[in-house]
mmCIF file of C-alpha atoms in Angstrom:
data_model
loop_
_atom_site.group_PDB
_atom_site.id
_atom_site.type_symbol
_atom_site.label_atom_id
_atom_site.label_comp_id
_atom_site.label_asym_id
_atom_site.label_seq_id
_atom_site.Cartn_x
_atom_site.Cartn_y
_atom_site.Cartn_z
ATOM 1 C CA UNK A 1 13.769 -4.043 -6.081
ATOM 2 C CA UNK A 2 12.313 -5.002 -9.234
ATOM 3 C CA UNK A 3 8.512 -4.495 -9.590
ATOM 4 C CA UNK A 4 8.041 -8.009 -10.148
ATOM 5 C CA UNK A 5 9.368 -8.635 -6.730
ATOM 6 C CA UNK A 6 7.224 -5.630 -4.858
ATOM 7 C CA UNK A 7 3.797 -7.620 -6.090
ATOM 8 C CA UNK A 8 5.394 -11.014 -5.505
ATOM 9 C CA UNK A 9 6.167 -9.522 -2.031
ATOM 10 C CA UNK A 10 3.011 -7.802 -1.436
ATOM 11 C CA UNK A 11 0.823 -11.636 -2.370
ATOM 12 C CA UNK A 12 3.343 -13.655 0.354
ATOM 13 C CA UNK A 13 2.488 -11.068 2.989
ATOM 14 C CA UNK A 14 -1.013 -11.293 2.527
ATOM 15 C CA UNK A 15 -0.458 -15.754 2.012
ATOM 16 C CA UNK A 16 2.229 -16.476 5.148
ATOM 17 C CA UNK A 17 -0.171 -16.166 8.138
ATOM 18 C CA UNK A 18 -2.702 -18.420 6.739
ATOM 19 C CA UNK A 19 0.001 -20.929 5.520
ATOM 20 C CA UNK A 20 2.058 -20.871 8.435
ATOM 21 C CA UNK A 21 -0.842 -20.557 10.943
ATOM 22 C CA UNK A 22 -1.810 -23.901 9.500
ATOM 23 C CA UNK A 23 -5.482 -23.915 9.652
ATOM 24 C CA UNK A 24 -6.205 -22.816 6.326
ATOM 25 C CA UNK A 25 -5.942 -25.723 3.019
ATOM 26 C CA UNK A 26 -4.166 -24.698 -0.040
ATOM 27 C CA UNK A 27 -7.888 -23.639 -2.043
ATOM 28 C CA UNK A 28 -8.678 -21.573 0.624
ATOM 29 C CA UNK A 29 -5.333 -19.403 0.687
ATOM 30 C CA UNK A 30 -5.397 -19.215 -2.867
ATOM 31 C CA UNK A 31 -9.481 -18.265 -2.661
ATOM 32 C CA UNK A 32 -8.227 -15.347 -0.474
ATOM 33 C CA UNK A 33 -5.185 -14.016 -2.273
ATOM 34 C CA UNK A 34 -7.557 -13.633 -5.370
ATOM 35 C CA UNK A 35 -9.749 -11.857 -3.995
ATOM 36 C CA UNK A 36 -7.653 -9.318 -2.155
ATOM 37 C CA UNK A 37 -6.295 -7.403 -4.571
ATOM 38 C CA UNK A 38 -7.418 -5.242 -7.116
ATOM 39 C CA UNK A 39 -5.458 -7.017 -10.080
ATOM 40 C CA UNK A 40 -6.284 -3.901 -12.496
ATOM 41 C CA UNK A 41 -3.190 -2.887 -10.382
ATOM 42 C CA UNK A 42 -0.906 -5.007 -10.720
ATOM 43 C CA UNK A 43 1.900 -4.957 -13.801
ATOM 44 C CA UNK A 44 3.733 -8.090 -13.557
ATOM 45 C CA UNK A 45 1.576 -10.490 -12.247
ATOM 46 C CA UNK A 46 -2.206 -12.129 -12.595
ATOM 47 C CA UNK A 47 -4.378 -14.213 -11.287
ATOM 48 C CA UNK A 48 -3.038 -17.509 -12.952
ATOM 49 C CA UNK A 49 0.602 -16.738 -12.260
ATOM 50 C CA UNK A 50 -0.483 -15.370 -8.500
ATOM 51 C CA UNK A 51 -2.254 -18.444 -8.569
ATOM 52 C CA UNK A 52 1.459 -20.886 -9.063
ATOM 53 C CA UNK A 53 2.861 -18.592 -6.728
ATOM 54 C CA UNK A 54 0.721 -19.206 -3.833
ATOM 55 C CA UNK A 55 0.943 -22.728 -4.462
ATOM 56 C CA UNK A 56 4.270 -22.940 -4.519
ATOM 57 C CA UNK A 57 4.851 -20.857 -0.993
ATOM 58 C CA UNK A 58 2.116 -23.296 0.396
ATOM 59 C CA UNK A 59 4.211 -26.409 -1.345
ATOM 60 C CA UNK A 60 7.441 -24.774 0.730
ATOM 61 C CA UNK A 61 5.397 -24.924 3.913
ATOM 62 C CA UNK A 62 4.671 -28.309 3.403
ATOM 63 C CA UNK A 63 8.060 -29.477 2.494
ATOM 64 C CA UNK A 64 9.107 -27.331 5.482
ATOM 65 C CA UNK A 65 7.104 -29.602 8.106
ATOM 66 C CA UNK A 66 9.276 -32.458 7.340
ATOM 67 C CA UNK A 67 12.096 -31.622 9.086
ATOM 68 C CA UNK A 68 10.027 -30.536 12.197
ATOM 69 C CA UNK A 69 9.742 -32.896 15.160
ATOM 70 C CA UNK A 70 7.649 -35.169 15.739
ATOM 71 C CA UNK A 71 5.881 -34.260 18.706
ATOM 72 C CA UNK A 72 5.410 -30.168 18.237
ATOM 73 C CA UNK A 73 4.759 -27.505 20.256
ATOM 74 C CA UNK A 74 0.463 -26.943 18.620
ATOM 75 C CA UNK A 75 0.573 -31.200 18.948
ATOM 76 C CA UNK A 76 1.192 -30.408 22.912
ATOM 77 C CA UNK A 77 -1.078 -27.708 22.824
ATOM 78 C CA UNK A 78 -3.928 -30.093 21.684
ATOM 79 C CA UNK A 79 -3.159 -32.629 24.046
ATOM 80 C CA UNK A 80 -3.923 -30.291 26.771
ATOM 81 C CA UNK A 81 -6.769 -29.196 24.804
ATOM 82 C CA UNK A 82 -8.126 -32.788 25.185
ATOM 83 C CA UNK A 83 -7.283 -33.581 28.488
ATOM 84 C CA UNK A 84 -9.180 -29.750 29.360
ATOM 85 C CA UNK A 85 -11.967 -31.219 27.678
ATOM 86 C CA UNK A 86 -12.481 -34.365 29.775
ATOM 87 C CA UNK A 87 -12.298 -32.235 32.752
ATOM 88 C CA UNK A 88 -15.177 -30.634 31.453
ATOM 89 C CA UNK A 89 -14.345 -27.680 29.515
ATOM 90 C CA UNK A 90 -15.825 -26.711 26.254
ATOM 91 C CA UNK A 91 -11.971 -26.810 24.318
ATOM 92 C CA UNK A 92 -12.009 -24.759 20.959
ATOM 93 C CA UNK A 93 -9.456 -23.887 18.445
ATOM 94 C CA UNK A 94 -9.439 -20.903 16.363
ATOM 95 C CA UNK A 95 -12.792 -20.991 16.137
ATOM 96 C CA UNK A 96 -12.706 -17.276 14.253
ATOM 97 C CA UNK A 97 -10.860 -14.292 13.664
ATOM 98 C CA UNK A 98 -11.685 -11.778 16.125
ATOM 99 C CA UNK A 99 -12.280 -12.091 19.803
ATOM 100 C CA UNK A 100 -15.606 -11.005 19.660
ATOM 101 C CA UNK A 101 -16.493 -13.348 17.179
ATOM 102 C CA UNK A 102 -14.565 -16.207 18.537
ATOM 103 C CA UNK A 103 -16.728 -15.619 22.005
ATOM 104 C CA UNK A 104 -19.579 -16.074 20.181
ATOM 105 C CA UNK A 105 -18.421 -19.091 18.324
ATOM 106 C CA UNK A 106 -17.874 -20.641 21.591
ATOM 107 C CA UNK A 107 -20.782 -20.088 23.648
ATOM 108 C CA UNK A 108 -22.452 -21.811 20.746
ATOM 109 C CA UNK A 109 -20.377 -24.714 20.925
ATOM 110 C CA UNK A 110 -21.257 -25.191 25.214
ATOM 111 C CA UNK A 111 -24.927 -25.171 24.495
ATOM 112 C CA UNK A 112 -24.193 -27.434 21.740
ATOM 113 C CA UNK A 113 -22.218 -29.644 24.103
ATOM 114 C CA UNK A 114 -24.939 -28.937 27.100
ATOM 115 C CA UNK A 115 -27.436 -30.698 24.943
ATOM 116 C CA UNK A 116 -25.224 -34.013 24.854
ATOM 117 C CA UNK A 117 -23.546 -33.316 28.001
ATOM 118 C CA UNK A 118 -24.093 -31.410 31.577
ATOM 119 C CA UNK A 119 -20.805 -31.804 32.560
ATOM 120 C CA UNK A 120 -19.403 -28.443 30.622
ATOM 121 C CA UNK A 121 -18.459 -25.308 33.024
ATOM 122 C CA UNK A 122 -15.848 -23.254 31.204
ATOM 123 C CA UNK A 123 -14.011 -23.032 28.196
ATOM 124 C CA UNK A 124 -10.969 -22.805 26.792
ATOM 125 C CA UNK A 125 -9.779 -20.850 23.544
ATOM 126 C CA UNK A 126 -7.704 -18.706 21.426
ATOM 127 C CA UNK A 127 -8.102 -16.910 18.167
ATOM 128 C CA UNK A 128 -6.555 -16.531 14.899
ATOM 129 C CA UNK A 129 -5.089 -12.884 16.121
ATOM 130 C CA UNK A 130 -3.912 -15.125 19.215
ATOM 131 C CA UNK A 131 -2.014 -17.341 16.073
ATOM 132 C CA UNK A 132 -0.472 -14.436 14.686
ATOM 133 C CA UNK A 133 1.029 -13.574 18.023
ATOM 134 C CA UNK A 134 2.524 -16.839 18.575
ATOM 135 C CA UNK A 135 3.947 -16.973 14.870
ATOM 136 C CA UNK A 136 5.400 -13.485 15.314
ATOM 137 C CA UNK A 137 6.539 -13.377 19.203
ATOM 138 C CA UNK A 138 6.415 -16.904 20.348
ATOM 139 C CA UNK A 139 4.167 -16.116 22.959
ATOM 140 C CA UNK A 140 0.478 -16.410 22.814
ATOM 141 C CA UNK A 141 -2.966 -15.878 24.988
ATOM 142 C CA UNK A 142 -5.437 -18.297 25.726
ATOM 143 C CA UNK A 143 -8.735 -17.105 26.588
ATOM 144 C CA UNK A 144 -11.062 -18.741 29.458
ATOM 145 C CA UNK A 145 -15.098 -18.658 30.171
ATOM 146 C CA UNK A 146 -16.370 -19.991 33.438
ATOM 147 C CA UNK A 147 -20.633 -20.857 32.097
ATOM 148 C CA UNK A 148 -23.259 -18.946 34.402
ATOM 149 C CA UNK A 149 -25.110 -22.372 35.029
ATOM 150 C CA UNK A 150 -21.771 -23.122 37.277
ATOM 151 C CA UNK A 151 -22.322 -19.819 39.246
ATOM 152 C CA UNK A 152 -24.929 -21.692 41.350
ATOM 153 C CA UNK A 153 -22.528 -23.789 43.130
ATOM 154 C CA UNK A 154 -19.474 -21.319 43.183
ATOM 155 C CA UNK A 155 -18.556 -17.588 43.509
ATOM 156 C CA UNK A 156 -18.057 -16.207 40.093
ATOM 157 C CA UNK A 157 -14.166 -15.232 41.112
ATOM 158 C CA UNK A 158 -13.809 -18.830 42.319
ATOM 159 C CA UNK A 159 -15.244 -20.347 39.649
ATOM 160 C CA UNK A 160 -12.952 -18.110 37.219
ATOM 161 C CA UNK A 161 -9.368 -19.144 39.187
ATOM 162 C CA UNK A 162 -10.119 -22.679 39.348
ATOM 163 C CA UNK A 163 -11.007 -22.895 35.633
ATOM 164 C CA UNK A 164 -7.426 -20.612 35.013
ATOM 165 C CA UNK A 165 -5.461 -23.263 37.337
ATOM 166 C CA UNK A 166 -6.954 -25.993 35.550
ATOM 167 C CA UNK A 167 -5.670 -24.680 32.167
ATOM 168 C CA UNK A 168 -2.090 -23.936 33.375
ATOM 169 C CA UNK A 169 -1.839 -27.486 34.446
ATOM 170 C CA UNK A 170 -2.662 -28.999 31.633
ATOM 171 C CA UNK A 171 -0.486 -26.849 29.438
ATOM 172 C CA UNK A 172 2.228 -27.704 32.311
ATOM 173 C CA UNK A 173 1.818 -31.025 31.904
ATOM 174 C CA UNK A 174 2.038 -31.453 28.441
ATOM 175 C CA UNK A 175 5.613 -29.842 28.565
ATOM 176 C CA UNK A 176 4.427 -26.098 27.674
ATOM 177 C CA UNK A 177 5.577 -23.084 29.692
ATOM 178 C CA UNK A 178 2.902 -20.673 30.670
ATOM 179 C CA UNK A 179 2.637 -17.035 32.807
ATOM 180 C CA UNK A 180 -0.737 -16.436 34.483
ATOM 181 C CA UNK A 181 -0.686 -13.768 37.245
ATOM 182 C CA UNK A 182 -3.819 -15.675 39.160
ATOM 183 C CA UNK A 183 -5.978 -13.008 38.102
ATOM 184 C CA UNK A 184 -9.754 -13.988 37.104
ATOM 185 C CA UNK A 185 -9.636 -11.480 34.703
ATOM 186 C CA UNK A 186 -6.407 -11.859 33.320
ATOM 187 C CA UNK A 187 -5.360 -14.118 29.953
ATOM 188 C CA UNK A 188 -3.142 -16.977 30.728
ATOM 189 C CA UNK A 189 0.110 -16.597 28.443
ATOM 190 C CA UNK A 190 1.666 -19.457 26.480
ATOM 191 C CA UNK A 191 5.126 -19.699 25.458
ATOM 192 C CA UNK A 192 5.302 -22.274 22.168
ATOM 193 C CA UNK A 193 7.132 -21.933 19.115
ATOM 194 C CA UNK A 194 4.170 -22.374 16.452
ATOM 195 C CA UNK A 195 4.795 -24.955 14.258
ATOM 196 C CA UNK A 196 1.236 -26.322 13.014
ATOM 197 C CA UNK A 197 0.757 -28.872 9.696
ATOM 198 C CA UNK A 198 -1.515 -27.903 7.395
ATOM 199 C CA UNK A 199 -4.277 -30.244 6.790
ATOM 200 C CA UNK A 200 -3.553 -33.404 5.112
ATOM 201 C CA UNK A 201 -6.332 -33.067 2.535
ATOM 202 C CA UNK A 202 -5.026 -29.539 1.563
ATOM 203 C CA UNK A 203 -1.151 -30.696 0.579
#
């Protein structure tokens, strides 16, 4: 393998999650492939021609999502994002890159919602590690909060299984296939082949 094709290699491995994850436009893939390498390094390539490459695996993405169907497996996902939210969940995608983080993220979107809205009592979410999973394995894990506010009217374990069966209905019923063992504590699985569009203002 030519070096040319070791840096070229080393620049789509650090580019194909965010393209293919979907989430990210093409300035901001390009923003991060520029500044994740030490280009003192690197023989064969710089930042303007890293720059054409990046574009041109993010153009092959987009070409890509035109033979995909119409209705995909992330659209049904959001559907039952939607219909979680009018059943009064606090619904958020990829709201960050860690779990930590992404907790945090969405406790601040309920009290957001609380001050429009008392009908929130849980959430709903995954993270971009949750993404990666689903790219690589086809399987991903969806994360669930039940609020404290609801813990007034319902035992905390209660509370935390009707929020899960909630969830794997509405996955269900938008034609996904999920695993959840019934456990409060335990992550419901989703089995989805990720296929997400990038956004229309970054092709």
């Amino acid at each position: 393998m030519s070096l040319l094709q070791v840096e070229l290699n080393e620049i789509r491995d650090w580019a194909h999650p965010m393209i293919r994850g979907g989430y990210a436009t093409r300035e901001e893939v390009v923003m991060s492939v520029l500044e994740a390498f030490d280009w003192s390094r690197f023989n064969s390539l710089d930042k303007t021609s890293a720059t054409k490459f990046t574009n041109c695996l993010f153009d092959e993405k987009v070409m890509e999502e035109a033979s995909w169907p119409t209705l995909t497996d992330v659209d049904r996902l959001y559907a039952a994002f939607s219909a979680l939210a009018a059943d009064g969940f606090v619904s958020v995608h990829n709201p960050s890159d860690s779990p930590s983080d992404a907790e945090e993220e969405v406790k601040l979107a309920f009290q957001k919602a609380q001050r429009s809205s008392s009908d929130k009592w849980a959430a709903v979410y995954y993270h971009d590690q949750n993404v990666d999973d689903a790219m690589e394995t086809g399987r991903m894990n969806v994360t669930f909060l039940v609020f404290r506010e609801y813990f007034k009217f319902h035992s905390p374990d209660a509370a935390f299984e009707a929020a899960g069966m909630y969830i794997v209905k509405a996955l269900n019923d938008n034609g996904l296939k999920t695993h959840w063992n019934g456990d409060p504590k335990s992550l419901i699985e989703v089995f989805m082949d990720w296929k997400k569009r990038s956004p229309k203002h970054a092709r």
